[in-house]
Tab-separated table of C-alpha atoms and ligand atoms in Angstrom:
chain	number	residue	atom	x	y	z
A	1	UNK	CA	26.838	2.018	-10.030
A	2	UNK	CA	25.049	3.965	-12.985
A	3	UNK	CA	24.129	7.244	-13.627
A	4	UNK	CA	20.592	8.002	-14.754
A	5	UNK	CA	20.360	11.338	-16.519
A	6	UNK	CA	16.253	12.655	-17.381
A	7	UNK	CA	15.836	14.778	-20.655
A	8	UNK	CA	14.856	18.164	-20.470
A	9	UNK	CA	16.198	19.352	-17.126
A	10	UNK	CA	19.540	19.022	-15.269
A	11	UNK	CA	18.735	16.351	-13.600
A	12	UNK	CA	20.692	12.944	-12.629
A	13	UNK	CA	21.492	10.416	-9.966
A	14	UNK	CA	23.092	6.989	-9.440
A	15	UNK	CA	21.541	3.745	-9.250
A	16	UNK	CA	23.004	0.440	-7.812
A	17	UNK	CA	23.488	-2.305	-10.371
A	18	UNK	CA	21.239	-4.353	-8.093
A	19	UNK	CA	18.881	-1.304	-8.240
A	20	UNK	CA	15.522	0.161	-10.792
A	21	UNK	CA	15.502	3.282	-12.264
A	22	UNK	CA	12.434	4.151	-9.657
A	23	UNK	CA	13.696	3.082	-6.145
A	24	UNK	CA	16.974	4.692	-7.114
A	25	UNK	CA	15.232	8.178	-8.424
A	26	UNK	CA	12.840	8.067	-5.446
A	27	UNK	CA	16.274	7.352	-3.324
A	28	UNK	CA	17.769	10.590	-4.174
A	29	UNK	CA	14.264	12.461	-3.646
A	30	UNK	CA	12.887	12.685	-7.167
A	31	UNK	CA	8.954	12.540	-7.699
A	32	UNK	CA	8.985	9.867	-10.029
A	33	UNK	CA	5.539	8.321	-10.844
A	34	UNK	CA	4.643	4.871	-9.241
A	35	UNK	CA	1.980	3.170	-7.239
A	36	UNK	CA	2.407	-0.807	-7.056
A	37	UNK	CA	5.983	-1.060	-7.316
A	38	UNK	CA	5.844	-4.648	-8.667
A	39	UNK	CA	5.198	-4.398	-12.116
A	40	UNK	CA	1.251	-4.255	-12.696
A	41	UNK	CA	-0.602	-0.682	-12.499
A	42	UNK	CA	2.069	0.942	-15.195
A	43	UNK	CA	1.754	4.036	-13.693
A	44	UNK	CA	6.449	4.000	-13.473
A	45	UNK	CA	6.700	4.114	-17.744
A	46	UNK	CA	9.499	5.483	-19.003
A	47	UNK	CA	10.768	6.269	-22.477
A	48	UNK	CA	14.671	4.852	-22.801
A	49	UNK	CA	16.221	7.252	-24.715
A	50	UNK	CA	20.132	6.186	-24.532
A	51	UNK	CA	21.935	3.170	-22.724
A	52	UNK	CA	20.262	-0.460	-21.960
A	53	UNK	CA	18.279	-1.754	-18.898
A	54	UNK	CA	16.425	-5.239	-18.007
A	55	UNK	CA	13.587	-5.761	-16.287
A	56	UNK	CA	13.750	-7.560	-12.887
A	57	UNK	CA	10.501	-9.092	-13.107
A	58	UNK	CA	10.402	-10.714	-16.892
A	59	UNK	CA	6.677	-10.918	-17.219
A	60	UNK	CA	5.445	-7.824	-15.580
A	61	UNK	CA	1.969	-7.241	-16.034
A	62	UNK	CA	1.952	-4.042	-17.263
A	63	UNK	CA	4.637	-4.230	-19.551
A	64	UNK	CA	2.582	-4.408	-23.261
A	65	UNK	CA	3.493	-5.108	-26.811
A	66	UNK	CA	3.362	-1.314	-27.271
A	67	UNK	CA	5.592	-0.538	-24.545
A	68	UNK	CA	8.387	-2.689	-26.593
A	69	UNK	CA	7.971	-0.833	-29.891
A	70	UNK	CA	7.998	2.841	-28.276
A	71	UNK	CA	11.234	2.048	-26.441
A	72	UNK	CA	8.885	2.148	-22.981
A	73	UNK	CA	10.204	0.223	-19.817
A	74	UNK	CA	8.236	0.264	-16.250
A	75	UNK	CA	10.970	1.980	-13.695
A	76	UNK	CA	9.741	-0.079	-10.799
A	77	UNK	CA	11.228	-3.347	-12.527
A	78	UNK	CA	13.977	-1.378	-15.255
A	79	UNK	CA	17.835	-2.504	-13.713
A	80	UNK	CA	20.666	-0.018	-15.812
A	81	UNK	CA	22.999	-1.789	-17.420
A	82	UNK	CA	25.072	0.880	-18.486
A	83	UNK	CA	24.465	4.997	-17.957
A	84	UNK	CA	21.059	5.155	-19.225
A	85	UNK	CA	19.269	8.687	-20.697
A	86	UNK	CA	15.413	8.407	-19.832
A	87	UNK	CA	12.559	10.818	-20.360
A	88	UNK	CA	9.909	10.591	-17.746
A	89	UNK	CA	7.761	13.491	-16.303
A	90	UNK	CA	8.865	14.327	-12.708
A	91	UNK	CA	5.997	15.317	-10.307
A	92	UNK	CA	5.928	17.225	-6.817
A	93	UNK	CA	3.359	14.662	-5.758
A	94	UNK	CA	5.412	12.052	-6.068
A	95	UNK	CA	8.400	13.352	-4.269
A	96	UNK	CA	9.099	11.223	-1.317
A	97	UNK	CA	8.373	12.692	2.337
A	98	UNK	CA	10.805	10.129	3.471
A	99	UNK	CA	13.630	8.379	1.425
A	100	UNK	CA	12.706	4.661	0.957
A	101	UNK	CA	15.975	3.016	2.307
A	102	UNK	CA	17.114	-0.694	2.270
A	103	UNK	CA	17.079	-2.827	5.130
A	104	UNK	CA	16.695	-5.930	6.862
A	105	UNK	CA	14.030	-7.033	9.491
A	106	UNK	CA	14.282	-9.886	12.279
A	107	UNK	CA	10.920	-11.006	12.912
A	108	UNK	CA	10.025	-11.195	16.639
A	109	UNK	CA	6.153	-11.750	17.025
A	110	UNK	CA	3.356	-13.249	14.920
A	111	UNK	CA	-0.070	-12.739	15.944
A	112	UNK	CA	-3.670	-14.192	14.821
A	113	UNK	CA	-5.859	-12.361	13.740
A	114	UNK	CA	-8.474	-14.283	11.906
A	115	UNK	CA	-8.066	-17.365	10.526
A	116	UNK	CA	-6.322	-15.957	7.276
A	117	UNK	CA	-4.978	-12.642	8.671
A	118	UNK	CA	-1.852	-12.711	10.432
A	119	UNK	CA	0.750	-9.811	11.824
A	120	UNK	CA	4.396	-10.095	11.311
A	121	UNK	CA	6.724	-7.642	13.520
A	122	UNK	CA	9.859	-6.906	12.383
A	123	UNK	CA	13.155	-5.068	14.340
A	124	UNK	CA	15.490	-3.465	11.963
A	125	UNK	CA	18.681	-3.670	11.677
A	126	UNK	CA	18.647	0.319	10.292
A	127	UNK	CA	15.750	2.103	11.833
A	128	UNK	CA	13.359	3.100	9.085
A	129	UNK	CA	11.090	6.115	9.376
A	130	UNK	CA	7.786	5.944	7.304
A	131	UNK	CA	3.779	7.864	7.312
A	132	UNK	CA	0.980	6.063	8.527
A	133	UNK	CA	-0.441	4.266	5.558
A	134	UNK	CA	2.599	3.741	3.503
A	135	UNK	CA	4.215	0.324	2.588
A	136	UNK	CA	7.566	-2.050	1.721
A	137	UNK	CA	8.764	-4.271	-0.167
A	138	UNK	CA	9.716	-7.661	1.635
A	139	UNK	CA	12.189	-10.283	-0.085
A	140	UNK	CA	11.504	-13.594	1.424
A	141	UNK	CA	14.311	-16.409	1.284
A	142	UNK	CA	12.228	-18.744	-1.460
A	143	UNK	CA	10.304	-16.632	-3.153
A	144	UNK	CA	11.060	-14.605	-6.728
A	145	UNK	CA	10.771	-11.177	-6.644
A	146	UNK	CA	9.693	-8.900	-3.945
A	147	UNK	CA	6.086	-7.708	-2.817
A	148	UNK	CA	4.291	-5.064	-1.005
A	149	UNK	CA	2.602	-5.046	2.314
A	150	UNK	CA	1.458	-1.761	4.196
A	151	UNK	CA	2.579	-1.331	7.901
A	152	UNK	CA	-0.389	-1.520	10.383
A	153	UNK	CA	1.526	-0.022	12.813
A	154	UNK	CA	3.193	3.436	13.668
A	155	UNK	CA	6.660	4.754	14.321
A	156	UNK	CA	8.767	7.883	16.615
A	157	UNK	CA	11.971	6.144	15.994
A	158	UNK	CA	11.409	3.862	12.666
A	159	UNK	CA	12.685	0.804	14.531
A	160	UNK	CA	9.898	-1.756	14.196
A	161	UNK	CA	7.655	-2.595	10.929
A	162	UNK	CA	4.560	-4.491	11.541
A	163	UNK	CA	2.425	-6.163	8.968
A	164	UNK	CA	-0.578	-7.351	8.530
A	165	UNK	CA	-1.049	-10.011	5.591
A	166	UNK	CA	-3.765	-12.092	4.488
A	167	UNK	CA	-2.918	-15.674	3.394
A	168	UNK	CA	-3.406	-15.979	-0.583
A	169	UNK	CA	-3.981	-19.764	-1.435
A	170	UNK	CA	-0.992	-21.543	-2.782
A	171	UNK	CA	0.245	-17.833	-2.825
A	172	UNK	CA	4.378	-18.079	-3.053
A	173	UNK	CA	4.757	-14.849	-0.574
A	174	UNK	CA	2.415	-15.827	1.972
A	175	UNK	CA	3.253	-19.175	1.708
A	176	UNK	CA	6.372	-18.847	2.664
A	177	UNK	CA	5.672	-16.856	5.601
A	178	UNK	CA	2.627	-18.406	6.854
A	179	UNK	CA	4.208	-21.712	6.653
A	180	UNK	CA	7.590	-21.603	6.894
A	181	UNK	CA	9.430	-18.396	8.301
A	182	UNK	CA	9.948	-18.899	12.111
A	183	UNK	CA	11.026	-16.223	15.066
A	184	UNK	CA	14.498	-15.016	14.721
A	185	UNK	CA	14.720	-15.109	10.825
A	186	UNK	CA	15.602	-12.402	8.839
A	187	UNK	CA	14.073	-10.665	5.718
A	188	UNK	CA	15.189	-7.951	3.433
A	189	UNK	CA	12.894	-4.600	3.839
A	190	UNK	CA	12.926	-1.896	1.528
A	191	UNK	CA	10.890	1.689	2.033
A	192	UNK	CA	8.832	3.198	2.686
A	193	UNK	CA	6.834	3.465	-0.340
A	194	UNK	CA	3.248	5.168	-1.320
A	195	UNK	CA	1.223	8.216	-1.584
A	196	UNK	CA	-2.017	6.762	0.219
A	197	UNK	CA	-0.516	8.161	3.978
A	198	UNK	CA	-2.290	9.920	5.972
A	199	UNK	CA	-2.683	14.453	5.669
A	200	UNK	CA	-2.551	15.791	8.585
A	201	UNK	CA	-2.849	18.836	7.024
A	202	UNK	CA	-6.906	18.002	6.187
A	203	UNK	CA	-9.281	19.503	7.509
A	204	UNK	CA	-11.971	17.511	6.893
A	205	UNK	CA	-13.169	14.272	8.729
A	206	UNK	CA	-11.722	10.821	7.661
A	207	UNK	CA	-12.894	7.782	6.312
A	208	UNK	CA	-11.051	4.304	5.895
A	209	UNK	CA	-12.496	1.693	3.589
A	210	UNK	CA	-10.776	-1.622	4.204
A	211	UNK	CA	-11.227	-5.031	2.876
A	212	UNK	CA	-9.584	-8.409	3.862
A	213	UNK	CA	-6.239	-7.665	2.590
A	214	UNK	CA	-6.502	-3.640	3.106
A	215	UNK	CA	-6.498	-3.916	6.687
A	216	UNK	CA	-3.370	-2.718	8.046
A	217	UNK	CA	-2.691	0.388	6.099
A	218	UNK	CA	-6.195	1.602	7.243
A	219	UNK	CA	-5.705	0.521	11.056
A	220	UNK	CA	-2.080	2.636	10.519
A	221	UNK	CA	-3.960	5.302	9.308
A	222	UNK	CA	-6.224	5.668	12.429
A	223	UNK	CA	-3.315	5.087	14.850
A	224	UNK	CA	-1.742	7.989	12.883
A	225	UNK	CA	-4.987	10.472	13.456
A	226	UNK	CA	-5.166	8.861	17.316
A	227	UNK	CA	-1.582	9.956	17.990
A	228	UNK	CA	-1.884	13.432	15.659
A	229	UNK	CA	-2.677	16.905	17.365
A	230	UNK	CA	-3.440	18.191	14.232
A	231	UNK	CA	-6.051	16.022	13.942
A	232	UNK	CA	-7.414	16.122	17.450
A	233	UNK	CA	-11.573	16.354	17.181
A	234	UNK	CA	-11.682	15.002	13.796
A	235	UNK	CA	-14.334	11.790	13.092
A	236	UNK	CA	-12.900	8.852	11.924
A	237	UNK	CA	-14.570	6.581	10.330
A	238	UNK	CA	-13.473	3.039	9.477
A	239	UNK	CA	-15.734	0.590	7.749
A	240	UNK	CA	-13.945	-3.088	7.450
A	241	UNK	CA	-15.511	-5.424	5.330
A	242	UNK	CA	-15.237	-9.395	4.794
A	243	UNK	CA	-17.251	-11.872	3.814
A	244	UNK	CA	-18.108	-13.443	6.528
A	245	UNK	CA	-18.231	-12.876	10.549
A	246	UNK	CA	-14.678	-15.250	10.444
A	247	UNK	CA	-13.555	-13.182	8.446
A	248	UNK	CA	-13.569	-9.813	10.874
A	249	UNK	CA	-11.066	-8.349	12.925
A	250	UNK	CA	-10.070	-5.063	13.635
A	251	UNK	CA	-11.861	-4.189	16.324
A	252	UNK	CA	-9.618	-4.817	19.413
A	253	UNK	CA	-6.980	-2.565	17.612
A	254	UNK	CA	-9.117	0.119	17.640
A	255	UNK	CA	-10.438	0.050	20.782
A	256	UNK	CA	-7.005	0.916	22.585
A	257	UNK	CA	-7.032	3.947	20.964
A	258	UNK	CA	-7.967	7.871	22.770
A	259	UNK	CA	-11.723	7.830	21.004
A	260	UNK	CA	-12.647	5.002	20.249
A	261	UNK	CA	-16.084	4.908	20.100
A	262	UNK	CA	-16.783	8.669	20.129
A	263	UNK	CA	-14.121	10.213	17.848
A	264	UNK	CA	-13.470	6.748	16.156
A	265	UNK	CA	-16.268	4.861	15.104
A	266	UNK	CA	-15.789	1.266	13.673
A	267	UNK	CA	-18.388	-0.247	11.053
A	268	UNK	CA	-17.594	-4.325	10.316
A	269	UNK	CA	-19.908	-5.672	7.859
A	270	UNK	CA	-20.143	-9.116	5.834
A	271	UNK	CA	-21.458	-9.499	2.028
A	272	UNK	CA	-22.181	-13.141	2.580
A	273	UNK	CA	-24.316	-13.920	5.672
A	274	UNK	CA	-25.261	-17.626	6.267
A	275	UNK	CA	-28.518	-18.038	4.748
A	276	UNK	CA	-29.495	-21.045	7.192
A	277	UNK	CA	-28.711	-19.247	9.994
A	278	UNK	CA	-29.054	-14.735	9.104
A	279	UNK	CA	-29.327	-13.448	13.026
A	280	UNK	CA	-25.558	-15.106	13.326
A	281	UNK	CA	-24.376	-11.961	12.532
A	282	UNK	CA	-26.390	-9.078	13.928
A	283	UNK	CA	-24.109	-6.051	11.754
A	284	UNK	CA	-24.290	-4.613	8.707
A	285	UNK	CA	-24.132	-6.891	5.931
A	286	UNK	CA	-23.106	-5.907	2.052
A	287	UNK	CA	-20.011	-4.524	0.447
A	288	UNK	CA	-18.190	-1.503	1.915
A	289	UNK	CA	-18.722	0.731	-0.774
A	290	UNK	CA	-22.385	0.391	-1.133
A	291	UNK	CA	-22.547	0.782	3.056
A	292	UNK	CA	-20.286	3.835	2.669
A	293	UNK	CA	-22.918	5.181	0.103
A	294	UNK	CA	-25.529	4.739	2.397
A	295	UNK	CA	-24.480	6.077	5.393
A	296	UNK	CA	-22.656	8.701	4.048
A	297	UNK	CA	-24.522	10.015	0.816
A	298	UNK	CA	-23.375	13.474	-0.474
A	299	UNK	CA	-21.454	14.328	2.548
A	300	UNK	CA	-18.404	11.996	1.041
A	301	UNK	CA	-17.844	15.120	-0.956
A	302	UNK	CA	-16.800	16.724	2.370
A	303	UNK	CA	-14.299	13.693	3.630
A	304	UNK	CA	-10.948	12.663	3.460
A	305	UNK	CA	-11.020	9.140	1.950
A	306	UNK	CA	-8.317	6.341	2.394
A	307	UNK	CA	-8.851	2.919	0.941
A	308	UNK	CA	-7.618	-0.576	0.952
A	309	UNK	CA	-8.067	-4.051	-0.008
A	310	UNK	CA	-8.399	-6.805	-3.416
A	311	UNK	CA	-8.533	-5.237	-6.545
A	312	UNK	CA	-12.226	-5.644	-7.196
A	313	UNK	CA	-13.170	-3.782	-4.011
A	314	UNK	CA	-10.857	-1.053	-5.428
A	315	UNK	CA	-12.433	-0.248	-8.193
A	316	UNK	CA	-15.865	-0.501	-7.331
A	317	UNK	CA	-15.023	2.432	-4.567
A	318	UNK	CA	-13.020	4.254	-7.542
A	319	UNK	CA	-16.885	4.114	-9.007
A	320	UNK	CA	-18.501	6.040	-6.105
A	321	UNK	CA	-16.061	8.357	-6.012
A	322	UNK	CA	-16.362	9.407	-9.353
A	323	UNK	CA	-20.055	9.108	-9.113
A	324	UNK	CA	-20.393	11.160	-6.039
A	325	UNK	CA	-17.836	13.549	-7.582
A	326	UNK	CA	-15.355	13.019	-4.997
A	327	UNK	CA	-12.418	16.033	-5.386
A	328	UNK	CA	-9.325	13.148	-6.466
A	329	UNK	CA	-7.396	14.926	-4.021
A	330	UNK	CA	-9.157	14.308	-1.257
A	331	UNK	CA	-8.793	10.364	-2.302
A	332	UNK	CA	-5.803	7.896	-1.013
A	333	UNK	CA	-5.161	4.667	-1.922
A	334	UNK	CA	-1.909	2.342	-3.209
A	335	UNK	CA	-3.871	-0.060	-5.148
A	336	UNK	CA	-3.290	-3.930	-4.547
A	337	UNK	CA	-2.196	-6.168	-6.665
B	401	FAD	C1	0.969	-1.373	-2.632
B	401	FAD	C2	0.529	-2.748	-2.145
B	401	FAD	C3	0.314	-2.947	-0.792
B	401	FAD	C4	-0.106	-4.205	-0.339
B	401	FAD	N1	-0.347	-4.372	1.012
B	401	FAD	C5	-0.793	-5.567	1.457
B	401	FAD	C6	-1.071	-5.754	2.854
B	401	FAD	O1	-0.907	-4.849	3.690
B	401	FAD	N2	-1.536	-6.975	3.253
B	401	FAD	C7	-1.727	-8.002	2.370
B	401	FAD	O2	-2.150	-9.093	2.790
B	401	FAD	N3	-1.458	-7.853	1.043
B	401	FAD	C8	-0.992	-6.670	0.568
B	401	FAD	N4	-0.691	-6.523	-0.778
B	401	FAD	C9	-0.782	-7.716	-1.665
B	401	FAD	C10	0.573	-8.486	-1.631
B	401	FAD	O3	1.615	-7.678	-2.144
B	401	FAD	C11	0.591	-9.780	-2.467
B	401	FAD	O4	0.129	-9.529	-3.779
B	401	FAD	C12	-0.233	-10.920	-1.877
B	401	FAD	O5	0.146	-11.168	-0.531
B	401	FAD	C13	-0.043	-12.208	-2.692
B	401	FAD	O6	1.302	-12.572	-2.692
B	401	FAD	P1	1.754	-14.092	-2.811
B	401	FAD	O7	3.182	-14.123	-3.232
B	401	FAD	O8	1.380	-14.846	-1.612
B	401	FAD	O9	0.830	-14.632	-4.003
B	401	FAD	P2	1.270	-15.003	-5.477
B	401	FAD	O10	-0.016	-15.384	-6.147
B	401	FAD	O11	2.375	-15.984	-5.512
B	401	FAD	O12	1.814	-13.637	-6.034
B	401	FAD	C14	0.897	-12.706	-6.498
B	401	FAD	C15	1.414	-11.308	-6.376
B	401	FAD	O13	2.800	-11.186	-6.465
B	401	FAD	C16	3.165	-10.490	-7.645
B	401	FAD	N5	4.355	-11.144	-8.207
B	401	FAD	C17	4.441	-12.386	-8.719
B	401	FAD	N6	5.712	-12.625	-9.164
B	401	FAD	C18	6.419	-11.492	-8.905
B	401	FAD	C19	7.780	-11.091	-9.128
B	401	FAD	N7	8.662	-11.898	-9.714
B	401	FAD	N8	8.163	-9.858	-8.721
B	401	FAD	C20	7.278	-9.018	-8.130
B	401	FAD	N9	5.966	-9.337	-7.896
B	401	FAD	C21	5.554	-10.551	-8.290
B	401	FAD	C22	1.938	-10.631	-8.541
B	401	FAD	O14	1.822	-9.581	-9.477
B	401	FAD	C23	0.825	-10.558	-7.552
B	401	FAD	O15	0.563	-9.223	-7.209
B	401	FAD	C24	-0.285	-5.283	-1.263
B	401	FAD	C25	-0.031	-5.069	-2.618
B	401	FAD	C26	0.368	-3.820	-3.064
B	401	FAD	C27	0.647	-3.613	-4.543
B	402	FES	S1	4.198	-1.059	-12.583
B	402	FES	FE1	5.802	0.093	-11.711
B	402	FES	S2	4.875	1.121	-10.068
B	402	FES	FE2	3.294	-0.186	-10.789
């Protein structure tokens, strides 16, 4: 165990040796920055001021040339090895609502959902609370390093973590448990992790932008205003996008929820519709963002706006919003790497 003390304030805590310098700071309730928790976006830099640490994952996107020469390591990825003095600045915002904890998970049930998208249920051996919209970080037997997937379910009692993954081709993660992870197996779990969960405090009406990948933290997110009072006679609505009709799902989710259909409205649509054969798919066709645009217009401004899904998708709704002028704070999304 190692003791982690910040400049400027009295502040410390401990961190395992098999811990970072973020997990273990968001452990003990600190609002440390982060958003990917595996090394790319940057957002966890910290200045090392006294002791020595080691990054888990050796080439970490995000870690630069510059980083190196101004004594900068990323905390998602920094293990102590010795009492370490770091300057970093704390936020409220990031303060967890929930401790992220460490677990493990028994997977019980996999389900189809298209022919790339699969859900993986897991009991835990600790029950886990966590918000609608947040994620963890799974370590598969096999596979270096862990990674993130958002829950696609809910919880009352933090006992079962659901998620729902697209395959990546020759992807090590999905790989693994796509093709080789069976009922009754174990994983490690750790969270929950994420600021993209959903307010209930808003008072505005929602909107979930979800593609391929983005799926299940946006399907959490409207169980989570389903099941909320707070929430009760808000709109909700959730625009999935893939690229072709294969390619969508969604929908049978949704529809076992109180609204569906009246409070909840669901919007699939396809950016590549066969060309030999366009009446296929008789929905909206074109990327999410530009559909949101269009059916939505100015009155964005007046929504509270959760997104998921690849990277590219990502930032091309990061464009709208800051073309439409989109308050940040009424934005939420963990972006995917
Ligand atoms: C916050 C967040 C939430 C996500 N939620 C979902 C979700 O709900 N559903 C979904 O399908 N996908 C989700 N992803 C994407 C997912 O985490 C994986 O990137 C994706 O499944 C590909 O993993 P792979 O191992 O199969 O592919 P690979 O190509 O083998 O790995 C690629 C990913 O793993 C990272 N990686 C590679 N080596 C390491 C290492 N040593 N340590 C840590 N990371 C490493 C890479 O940076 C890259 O992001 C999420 C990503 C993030 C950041
Ligand atoms: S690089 Fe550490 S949180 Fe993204």
């Amino acid at each position: 165990m190692k003791q982690i003390t910040i400049t400027g304030g009295n502040i410390s805590f401990s961190c395992e040796d098999d811990d970072t310098v973020l997990r273990a700071a968001l452990r003990a309730g600190l609002g440390f920055p982060y958003e990917c928790n595996v090394g790319s976006c940057g957002n966890c830099r910290f200045e090392l001021v006294e002791g020595e640490v080691e990054h888990e994952r050796k080439d970490s996107p995000a870690y630069t040339e510059r980083d190196v020469q101004r004594k900068r390591w990323l905390g998602c990825q920094a293990k102590p090895h010795s009492d370490c003095t770091v300057k970093v600045r704390l936020t409220d915002h990031y303060k967890p609502q929930i401790l992220p904890v460490k677990t493990a998970g028994t997977l019980t049930e996999i389900l189809d959902h298209t022919h790339d998208i699969r859900e993986f249920r897991f009991t835990l051996s600790q029950p886990v609370m966590f918000l609608p919209g947040q994620y963890a970080l799974l370590s598969v037997a096999g596979v270096e390093g862990a990674r993130a997937y958002s829950m696609g379910n809910i919880t009352t009692d933090g006992k079962e973590w659901h998620f729902q993954i697209k395959r990546v081709p020759n992807g090590a993660c999905t790989g693994q448990l796509f093709d080789a992870m069976k009922v009754g197996e174990t994983i490690g779990l750790d969270g929950p992790y994420g600021m993209a969960y959903l307010r209930e405090d808003s008072p505005r009406d929602i909107l979930c932008l979800a593609g391929g990948s983005g799926l299940s933290p946006m399907v959490s997110i409207t169980r989570g205003m389903a099941a909320s009072d707070k929430l009760k006679g808000r709109k909700l609505h959730f625009i999935y996008g893939g690229r072709a009709a294969r390619d969508i799902c969604g929908e049978p989710m949704l529809k076992e929820l109180p609204g569906f259909g009246t409070d909840i409205l669901y919007h699939p649509a396809i950016s590549m519709p066969d060309p030999d054969n366009p009446d296929a798919w008789p929905g909206l066709t074109g990327f999410v963002h530009d559909i949101a645009a269009e059916m939505f217009g100015d009155k964005l401004k007046d929504m509270e706006i959760y997104f998921a899904g690849p990277p590219a998708m990502g930032d091309a709704v990061m464009k709208l919003i800051v073309e439409k002028k989109i308050p940040p704070a009424q934005v939420h999304f963990d972006q995917f790497y």
